[in-house]
mmCIF file with all atom_site columns, C-alpha atoms in Angstrom:
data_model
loop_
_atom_site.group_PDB
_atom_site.id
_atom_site.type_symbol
_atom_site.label_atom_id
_atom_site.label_alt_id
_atom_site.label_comp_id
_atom_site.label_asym_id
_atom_site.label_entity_id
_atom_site.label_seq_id
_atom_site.pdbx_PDB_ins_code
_atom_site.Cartn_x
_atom_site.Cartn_y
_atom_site.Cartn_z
_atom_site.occupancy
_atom_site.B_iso_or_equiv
_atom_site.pdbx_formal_charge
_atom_site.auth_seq_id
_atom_site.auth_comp_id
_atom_site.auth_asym_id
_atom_site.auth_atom_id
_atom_site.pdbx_PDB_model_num
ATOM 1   C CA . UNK W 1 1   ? 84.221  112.686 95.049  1.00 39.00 ? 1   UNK W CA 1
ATOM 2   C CA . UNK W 1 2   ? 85.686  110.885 92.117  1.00 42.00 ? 2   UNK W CA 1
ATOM 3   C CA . UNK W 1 3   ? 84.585  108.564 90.377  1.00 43.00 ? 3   UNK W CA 1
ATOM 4   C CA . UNK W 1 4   ? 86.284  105.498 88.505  1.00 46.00 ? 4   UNK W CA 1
ATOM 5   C CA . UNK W 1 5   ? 86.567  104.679 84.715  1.00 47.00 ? 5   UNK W CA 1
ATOM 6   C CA . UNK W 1 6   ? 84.710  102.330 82.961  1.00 46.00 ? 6   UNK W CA 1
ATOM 7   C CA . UNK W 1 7   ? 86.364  98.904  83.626  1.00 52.00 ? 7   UNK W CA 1
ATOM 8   C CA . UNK W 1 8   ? 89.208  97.760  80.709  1.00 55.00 ? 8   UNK W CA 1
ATOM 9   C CA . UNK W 1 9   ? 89.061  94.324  79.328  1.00 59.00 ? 9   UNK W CA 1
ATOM 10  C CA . UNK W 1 10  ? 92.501  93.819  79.391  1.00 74.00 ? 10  UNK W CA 1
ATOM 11  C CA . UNK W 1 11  ? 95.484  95.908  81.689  1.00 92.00 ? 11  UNK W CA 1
ATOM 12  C CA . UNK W 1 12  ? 97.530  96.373  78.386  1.00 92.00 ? 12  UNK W CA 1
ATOM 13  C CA . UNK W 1 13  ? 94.570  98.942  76.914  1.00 92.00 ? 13  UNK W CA 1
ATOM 14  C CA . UNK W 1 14  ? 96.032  101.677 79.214  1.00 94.00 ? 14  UNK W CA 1
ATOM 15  C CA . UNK W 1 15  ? 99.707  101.192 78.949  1.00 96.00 ? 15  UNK W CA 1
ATOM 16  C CA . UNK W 1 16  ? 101.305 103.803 77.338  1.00 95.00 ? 16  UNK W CA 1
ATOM 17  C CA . UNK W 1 17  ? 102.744 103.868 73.355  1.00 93.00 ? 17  UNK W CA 1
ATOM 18  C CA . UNK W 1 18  ? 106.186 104.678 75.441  1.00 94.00 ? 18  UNK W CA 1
ATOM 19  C CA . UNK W 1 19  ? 106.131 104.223 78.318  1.00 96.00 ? 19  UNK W CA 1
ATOM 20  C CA . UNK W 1 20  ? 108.441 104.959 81.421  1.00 98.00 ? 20  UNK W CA 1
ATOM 21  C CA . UNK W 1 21  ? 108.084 104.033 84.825  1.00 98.00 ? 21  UNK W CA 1
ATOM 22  C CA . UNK W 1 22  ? 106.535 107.110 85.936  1.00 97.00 ? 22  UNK W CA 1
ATOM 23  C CA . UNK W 1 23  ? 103.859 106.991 82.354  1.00 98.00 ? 23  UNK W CA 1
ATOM 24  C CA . UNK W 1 24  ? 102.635 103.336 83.823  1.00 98.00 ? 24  UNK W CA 1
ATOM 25  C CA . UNK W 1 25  ? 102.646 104.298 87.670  1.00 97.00 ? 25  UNK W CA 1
ATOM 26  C CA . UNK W 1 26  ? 100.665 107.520 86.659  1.00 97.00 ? 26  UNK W CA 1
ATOM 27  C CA . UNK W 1 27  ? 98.272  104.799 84.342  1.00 97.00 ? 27  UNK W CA 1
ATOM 28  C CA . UNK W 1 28  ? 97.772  101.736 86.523  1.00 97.00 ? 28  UNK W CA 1
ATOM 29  C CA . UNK W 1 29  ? 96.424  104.219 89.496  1.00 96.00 ? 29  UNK W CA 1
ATOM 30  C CA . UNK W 1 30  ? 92.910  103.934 87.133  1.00 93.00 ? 30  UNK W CA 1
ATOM 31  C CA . UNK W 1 31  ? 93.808  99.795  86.566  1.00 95.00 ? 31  UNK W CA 1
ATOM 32  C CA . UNK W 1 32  ? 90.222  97.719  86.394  1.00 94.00 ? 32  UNK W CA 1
ATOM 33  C CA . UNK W 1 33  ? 91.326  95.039  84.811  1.00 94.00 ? 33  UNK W CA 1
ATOM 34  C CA . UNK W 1 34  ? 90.268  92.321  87.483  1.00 94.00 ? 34  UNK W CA 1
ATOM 35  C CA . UNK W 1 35  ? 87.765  92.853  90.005  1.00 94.00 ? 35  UNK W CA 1
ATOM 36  C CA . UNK W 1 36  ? 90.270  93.304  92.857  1.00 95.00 ? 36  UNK W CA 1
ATOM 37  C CA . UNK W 1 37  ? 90.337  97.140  92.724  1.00 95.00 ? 37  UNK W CA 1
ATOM 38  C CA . UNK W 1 38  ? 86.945  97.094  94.542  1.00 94.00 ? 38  UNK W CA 1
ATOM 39  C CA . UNK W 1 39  ? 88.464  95.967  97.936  1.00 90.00 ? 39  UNK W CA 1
ATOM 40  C CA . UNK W 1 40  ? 92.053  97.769  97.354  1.00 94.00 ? 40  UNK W CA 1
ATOM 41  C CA . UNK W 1 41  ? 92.527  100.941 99.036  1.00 96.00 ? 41  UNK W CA 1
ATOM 42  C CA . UNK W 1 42  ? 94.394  101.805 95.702  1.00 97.00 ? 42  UNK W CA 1
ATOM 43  C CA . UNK W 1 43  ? 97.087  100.521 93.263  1.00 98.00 ? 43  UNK W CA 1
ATOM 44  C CA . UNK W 1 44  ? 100.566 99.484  94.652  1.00 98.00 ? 44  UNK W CA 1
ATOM 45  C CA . UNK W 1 45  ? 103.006 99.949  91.771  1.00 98.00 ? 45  UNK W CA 1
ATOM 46  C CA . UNK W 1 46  ? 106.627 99.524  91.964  1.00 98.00 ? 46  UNK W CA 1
ATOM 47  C CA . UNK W 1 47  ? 109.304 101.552 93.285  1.00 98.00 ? 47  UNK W CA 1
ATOM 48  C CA . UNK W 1 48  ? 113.014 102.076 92.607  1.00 98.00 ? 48  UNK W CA 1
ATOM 49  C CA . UNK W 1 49  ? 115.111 103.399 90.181  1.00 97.00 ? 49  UNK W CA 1
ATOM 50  C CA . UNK W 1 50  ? 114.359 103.103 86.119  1.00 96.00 ? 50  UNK W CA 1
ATOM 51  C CA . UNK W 1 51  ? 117.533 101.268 85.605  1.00 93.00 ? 51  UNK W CA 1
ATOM 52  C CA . UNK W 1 52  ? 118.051 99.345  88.580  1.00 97.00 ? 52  UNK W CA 1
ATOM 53  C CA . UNK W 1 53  ? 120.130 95.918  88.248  1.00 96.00 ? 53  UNK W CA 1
ATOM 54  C CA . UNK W 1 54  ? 118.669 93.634  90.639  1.00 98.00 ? 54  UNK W CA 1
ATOM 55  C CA . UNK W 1 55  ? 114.913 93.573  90.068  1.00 98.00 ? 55  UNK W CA 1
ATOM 56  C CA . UNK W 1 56  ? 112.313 92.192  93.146  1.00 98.00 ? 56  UNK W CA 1
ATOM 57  C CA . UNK W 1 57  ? 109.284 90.377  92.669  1.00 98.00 ? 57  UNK W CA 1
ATOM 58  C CA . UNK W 1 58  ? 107.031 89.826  95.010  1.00 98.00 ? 58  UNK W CA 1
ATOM 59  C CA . UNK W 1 59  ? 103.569 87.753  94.659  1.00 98.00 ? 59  UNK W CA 1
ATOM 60  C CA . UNK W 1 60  ? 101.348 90.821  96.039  1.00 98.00 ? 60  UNK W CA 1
ATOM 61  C CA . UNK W 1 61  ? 100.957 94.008  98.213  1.00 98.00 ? 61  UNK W CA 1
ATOM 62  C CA . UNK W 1 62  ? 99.788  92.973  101.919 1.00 97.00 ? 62  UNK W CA 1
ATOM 63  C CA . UNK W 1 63  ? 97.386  95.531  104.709 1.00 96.00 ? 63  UNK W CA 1
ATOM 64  C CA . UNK W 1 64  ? 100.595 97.847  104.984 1.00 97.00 ? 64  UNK W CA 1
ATOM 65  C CA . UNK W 1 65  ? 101.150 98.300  101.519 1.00 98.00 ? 65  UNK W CA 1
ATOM 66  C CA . UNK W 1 66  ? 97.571  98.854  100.614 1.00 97.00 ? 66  UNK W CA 1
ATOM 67  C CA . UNK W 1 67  ? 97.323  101.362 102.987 1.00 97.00 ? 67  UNK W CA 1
ATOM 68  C CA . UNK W 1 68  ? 100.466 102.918 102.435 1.00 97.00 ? 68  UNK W CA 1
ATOM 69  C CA . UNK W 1 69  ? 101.018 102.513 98.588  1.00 97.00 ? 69  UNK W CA 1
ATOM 70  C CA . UNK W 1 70  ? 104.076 100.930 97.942  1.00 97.00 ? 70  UNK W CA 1
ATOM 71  C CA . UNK W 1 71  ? 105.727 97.750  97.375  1.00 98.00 ? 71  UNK W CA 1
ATOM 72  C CA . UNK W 1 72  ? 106.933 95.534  100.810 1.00 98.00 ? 72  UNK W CA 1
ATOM 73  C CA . UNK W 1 73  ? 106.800 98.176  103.289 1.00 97.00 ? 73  UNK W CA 1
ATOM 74  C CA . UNK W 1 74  ? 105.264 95.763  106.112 1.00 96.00 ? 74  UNK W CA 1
ATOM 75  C CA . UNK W 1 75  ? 106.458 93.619  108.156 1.00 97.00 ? 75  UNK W CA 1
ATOM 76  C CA . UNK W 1 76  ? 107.761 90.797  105.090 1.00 97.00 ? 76  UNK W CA 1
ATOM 77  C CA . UNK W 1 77  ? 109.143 94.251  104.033 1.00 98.00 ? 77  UNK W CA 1
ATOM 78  C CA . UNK W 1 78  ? 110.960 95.190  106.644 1.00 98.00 ? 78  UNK W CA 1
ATOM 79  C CA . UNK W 1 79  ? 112.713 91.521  106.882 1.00 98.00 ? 79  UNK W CA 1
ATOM 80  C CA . UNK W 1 80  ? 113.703 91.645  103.070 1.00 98.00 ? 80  UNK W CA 1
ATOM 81  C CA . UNK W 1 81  ? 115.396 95.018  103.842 1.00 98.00 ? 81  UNK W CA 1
ATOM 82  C CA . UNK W 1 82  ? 117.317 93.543  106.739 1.00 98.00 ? 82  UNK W CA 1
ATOM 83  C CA . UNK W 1 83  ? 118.276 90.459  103.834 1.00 98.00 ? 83  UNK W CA 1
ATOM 84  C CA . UNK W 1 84  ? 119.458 93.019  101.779 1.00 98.00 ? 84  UNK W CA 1
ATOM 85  C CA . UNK W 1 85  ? 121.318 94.789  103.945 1.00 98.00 ? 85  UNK W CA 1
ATOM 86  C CA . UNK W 1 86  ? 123.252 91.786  105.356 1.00 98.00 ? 86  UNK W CA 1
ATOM 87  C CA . UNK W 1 87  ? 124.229 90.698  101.581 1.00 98.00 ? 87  UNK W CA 1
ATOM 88  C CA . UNK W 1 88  ? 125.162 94.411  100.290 1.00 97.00 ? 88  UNK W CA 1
ATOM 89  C CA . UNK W 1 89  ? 121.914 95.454  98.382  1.00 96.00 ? 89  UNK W CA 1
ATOM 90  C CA . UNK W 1 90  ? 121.008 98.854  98.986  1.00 96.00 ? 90  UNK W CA 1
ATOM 91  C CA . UNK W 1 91  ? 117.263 98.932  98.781  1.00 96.00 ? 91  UNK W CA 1
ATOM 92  C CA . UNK W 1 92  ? 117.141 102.357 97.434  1.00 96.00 ? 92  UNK W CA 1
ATOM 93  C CA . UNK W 1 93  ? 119.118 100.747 94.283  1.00 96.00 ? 93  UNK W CA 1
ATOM 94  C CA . UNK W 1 94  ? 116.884 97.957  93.233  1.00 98.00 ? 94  UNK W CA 1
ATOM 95  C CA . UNK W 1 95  ? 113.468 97.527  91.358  1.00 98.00 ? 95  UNK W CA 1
ATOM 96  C CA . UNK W 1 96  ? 111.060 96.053  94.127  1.00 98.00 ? 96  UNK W CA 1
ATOM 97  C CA . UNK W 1 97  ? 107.311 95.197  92.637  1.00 98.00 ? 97  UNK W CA 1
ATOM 98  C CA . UNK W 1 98  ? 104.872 92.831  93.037  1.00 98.00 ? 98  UNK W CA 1
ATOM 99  C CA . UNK W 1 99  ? 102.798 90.396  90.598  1.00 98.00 ? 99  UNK W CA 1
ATOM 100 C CA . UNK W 1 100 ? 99.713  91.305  91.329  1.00 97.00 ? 100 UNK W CA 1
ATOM 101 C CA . UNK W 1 101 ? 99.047  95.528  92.296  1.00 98.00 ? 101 UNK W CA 1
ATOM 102 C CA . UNK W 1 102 ? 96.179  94.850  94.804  1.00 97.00 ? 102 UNK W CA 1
ATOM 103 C CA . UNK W 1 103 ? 95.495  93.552  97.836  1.00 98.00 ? 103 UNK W CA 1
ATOM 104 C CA . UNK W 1 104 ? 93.525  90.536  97.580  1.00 97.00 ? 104 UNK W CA 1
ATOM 105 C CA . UNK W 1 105 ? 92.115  90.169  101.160 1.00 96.00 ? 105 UNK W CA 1
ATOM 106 C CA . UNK W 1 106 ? 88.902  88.233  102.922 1.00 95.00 ? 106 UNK W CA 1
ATOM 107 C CA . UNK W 1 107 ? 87.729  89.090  106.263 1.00 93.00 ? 107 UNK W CA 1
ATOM 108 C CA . UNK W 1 108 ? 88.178  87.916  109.471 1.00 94.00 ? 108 UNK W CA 1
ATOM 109 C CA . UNK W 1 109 ? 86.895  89.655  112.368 1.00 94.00 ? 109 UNK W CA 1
ATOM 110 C CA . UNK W 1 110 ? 88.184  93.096  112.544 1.00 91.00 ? 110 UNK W CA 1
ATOM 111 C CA . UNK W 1 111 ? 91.452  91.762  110.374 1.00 93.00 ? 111 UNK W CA 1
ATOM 112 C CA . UNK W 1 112 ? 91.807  91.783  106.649 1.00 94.00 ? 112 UNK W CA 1
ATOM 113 C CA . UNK W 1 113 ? 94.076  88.524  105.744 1.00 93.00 ? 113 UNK W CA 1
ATOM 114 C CA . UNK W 1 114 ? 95.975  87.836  102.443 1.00 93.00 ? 114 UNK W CA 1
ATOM 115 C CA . UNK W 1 115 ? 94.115  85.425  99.868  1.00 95.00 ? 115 UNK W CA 1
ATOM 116 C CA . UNK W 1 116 ? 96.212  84.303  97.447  1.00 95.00 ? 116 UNK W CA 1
ATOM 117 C CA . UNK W 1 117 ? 95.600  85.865  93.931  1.00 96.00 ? 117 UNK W CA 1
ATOM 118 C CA . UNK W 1 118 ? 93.994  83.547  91.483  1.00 95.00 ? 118 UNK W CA 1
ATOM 119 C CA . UNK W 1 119 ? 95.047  82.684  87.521  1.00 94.00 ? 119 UNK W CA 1
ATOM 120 C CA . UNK W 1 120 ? 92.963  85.082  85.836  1.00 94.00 ? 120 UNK W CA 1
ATOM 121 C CA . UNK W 1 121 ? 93.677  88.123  88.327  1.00 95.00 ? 121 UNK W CA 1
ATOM 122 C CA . UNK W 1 122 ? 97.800  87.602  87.810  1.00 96.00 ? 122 UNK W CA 1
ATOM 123 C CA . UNK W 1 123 ? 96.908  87.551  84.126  1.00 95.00 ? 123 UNK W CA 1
ATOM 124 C CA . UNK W 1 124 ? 94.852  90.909  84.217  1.00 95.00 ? 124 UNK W CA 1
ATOM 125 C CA . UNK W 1 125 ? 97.597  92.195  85.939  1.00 96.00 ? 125 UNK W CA 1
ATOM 126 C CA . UNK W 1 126 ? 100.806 90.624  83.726  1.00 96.00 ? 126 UNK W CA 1
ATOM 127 C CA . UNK W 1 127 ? 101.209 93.579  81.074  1.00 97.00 ? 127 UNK W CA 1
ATOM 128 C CA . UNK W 1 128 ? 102.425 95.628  84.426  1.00 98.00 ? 128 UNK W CA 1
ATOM 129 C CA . UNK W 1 129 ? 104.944 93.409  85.390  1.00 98.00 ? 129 UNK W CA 1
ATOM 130 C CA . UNK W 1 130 ? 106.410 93.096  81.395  1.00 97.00 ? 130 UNK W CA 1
ATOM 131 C CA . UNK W 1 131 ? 106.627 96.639  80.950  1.00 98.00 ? 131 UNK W CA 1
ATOM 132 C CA . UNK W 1 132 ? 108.365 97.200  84.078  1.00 98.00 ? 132 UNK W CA 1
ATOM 133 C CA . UNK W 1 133 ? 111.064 94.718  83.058  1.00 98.00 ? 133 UNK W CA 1
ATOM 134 C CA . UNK W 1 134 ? 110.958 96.275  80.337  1.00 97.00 ? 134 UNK W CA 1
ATOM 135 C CA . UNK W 1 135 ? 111.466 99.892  81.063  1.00 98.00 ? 135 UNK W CA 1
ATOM 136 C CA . UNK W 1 136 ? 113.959 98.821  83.828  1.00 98.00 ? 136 UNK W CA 1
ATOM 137 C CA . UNK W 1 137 ? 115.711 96.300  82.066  1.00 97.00 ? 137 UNK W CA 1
ATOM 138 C CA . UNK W 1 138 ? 117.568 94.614  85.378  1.00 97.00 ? 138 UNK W CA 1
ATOM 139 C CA . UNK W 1 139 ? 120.555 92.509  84.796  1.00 97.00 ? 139 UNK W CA 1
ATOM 140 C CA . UNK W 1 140 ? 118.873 90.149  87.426  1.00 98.00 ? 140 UNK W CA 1
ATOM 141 C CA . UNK W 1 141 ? 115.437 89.042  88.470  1.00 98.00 ? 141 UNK W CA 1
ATOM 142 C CA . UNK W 1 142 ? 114.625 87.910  92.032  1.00 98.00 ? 142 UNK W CA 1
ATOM 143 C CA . UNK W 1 143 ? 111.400 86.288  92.385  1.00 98.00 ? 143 UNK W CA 1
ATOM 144 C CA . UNK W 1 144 ? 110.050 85.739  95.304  1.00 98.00 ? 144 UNK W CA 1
ATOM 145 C CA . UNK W 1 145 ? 107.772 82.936  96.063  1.00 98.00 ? 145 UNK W CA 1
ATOM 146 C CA . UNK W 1 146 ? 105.980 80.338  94.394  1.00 97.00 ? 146 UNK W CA 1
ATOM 147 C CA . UNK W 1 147 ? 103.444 82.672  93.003  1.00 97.00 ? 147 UNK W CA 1
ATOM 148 C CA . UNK W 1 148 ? 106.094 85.103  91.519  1.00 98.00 ? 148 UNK W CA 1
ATOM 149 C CA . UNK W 1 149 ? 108.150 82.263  90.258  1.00 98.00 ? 149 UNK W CA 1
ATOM 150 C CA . UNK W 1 150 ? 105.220 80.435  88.561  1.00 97.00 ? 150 UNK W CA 1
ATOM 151 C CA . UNK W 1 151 ? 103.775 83.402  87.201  1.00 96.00 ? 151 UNK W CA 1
ATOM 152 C CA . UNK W 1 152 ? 107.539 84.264  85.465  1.00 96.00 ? 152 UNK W CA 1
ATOM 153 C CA . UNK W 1 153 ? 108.564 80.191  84.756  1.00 96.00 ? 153 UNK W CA 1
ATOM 154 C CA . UNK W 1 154 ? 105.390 78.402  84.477  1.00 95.00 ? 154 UNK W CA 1
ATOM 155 C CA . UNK W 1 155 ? 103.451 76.742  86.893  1.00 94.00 ? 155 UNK W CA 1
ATOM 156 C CA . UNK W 1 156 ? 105.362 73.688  86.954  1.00 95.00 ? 156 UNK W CA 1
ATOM 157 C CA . UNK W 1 157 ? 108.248 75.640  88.670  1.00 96.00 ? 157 UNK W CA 1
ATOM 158 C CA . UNK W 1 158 ? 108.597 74.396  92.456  1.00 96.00 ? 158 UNK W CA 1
ATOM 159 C CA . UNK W 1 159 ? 110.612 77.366  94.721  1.00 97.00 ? 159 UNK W CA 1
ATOM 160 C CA . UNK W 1 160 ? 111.108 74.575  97.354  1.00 93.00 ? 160 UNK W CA 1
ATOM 161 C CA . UNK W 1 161 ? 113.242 72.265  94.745  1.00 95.00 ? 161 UNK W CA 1
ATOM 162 C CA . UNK W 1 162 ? 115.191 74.788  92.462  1.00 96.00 ? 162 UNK W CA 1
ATOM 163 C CA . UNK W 1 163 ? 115.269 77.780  95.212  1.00 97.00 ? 163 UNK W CA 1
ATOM 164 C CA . UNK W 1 164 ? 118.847 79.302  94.340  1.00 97.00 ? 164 UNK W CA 1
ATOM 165 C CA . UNK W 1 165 ? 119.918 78.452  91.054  1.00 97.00 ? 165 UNK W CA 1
ATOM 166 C CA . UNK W 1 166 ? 120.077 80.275  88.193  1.00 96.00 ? 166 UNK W CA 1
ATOM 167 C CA . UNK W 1 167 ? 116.957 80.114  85.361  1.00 95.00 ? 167 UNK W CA 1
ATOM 168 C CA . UNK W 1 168 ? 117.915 80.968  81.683  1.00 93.00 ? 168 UNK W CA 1
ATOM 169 C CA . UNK W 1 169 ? 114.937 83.470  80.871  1.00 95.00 ? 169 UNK W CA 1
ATOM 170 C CA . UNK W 1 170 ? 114.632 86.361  78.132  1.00 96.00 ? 170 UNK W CA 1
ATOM 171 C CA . UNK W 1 171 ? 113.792 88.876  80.680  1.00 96.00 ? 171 UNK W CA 1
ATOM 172 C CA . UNK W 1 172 ? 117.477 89.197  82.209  1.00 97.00 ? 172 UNK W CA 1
ATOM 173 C CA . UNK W 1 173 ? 120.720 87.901  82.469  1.00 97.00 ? 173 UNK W CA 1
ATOM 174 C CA . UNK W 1 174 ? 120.191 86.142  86.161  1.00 97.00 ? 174 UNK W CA 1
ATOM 175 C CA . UNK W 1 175 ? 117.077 84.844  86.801  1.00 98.00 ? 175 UNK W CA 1
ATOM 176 C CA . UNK W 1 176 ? 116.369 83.353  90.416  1.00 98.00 ? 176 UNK W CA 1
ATOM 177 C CA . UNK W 1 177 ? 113.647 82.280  92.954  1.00 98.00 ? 177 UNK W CA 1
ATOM 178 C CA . UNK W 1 178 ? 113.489 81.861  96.454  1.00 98.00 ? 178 UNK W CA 1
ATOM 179 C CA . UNK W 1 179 ? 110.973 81.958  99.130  1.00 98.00 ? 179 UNK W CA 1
ATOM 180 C CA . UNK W 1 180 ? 108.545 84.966  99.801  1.00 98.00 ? 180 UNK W CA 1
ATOM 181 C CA . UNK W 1 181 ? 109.513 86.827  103.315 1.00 98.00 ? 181 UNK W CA 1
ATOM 182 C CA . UNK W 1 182 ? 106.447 86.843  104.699 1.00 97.00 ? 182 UNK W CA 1
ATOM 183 C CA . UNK W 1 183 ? 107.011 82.708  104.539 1.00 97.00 ? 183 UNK W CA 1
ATOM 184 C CA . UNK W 1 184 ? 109.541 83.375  106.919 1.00 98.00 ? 184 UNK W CA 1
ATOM 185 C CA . UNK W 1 185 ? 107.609 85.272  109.203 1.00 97.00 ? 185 UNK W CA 1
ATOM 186 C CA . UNK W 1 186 ? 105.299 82.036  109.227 1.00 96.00 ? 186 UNK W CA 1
ATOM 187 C CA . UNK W 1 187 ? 107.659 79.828  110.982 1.00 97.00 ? 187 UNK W CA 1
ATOM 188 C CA . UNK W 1 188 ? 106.512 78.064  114.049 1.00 96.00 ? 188 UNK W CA 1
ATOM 189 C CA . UNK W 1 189 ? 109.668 79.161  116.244 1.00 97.00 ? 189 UNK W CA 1
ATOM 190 C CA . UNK W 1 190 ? 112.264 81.751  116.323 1.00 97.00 ? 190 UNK W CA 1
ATOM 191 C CA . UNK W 1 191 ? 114.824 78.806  115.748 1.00 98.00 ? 191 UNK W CA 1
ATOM 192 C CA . UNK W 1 192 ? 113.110 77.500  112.369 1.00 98.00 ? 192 UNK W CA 1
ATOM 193 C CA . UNK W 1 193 ? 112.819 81.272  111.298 1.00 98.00 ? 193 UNK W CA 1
ATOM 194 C CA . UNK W 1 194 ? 116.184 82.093  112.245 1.00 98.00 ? 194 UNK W CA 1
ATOM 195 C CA . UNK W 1 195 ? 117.599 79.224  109.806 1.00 98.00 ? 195 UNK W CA 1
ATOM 196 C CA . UNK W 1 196 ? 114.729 80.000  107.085 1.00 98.00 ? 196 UNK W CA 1
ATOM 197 C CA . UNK W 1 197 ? 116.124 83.662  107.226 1.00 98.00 ? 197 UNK W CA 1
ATOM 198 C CA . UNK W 1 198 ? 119.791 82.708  106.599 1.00 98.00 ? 198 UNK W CA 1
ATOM 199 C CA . UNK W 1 199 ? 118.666 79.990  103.787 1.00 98.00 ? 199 UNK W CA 1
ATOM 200 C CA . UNK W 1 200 ? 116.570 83.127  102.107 1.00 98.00 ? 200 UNK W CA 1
ATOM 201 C CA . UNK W 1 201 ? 120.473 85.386  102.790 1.00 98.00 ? 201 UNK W CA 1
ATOM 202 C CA . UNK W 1 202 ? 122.241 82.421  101.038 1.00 98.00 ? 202 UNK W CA 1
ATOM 203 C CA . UNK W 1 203 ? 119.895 82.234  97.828  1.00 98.00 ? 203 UNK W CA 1
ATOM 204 C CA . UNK W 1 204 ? 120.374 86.397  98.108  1.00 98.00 ? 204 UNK W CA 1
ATOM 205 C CA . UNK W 1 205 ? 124.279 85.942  97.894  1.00 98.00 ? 205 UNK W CA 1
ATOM 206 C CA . UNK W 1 206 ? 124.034 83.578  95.389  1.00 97.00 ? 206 UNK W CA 1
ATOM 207 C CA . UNK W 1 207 ? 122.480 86.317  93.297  1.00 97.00 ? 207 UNK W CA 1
ATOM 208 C CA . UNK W 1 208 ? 124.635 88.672  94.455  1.00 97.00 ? 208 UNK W CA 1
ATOM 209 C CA . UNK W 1 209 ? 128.041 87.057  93.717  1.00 96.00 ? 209 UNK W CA 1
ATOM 210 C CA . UNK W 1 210 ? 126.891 85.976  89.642  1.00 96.00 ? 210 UNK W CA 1
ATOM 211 C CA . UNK W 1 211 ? 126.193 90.065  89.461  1.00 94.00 ? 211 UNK W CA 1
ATOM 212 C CA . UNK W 1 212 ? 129.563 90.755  91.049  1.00 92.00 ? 212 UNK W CA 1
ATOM 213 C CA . UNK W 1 213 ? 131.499 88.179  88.490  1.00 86.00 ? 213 UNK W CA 1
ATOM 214 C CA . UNK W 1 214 ? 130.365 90.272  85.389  1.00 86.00 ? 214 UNK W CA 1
ATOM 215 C CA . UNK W 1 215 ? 130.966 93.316  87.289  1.00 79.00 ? 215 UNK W CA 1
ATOM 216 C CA . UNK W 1 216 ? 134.536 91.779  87.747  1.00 72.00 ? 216 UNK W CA 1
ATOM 217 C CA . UNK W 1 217 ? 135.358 90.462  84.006  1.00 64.00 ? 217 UNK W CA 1
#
């Protein structure tokens, strides 16, 4: 059986001198940085293609991702997909990761259920996120959630007041949040999900038509 390396002070220790997305996928598998590794089944990194223009972010992998190993391939998954879809984003084009690269769970029963990821863990976990922007180097950022948005635009960023509009940022050209699927999924009623779901398309078309202006200048 084997056995894990000696815990690293900091994620940015083992990221490579230069690295690609493969070099820090391969490196964050060993990732000890916080003390959520103990309960993850293993490290979700991101997936999609090393220069893709629309970039995801997503607070943190879920059950389905932990046990599977990539990024939003539950249920919160699946409904992004169908998002994407409907506004002409071919998932197999974009950059889809998550804040945080473990599931952060508690018990319950027989159930493992989300806990949100605290301060220090998204901080142990930050020098993953800024060298995938920057070995991807999107044109725009999608964030996803208020723990995504606060983690890129400071913690005084609300999703549920500037949701859909545009963020000046260093990291790309189009920066923008909106809510996280799974929030979606949380809705009391099919009738409050069905108009949460075409508020989340809107904020994804939004995106979509500032990429297709430069595309058209």
């Amino acid at each position: 059986m084997a056995t894990r390396k000696v815990k690293q002070s900091t994620a940015r220790e083992l990221i490579p001198e230069k690295p690609t997305l493969s070099s820090l996928r391969k490196a964050a598998a060993d990732c000890q940085a916080c003390d959520l590794w103990e309960r993850g089944t293993q490290t979700v990194f991101g997936e999609g293609p090393a220069h893709a223009r629309i970039f995801l972010i997503g607070e943190q992998p879920g059950n389905e991702e932990d046990l599977k190993g990539g990024p939003f391939v539950g249920p919160a998954g699946r409904l992004l997909d169908k998002a994407l879809e409907e506004v002409g984003i071919d998932r197999a084009e974009a950059y889809v990761t998550n804040v945080v690269k473990h599931f952060k769970w508690e018990p319950r029963g027989k159930l493992r259920i989300h806990k949100k990821p605290n301060s220090q863990e998204i901080e142990a976990c930050r020098p993953w996120l800024e060298a995938e922007i920057s070995v991807v180097q999107p044109h725009a950022i999608m964030l996803l959630g208020s723990t995504a948005a606060q983690a890129i635009l400071g913690r005084e960023f609300r999703v549920t007041k500037q949701r859909g509009v545009p963020i000046e940022s260093p990291l790309a050209r189009y920066v923008m949040a909106t809510v996280h699927p799974s929030s979606i999924l949380r809705a009391p009623d099919s009738e409050t999900r069905e108009a949460e779901y075409r508020k989340f398309v809107n904020d994804l078309k939004k995106l979509v038509r500032l990429i297709e202006k430069d595309e058209d200048k």
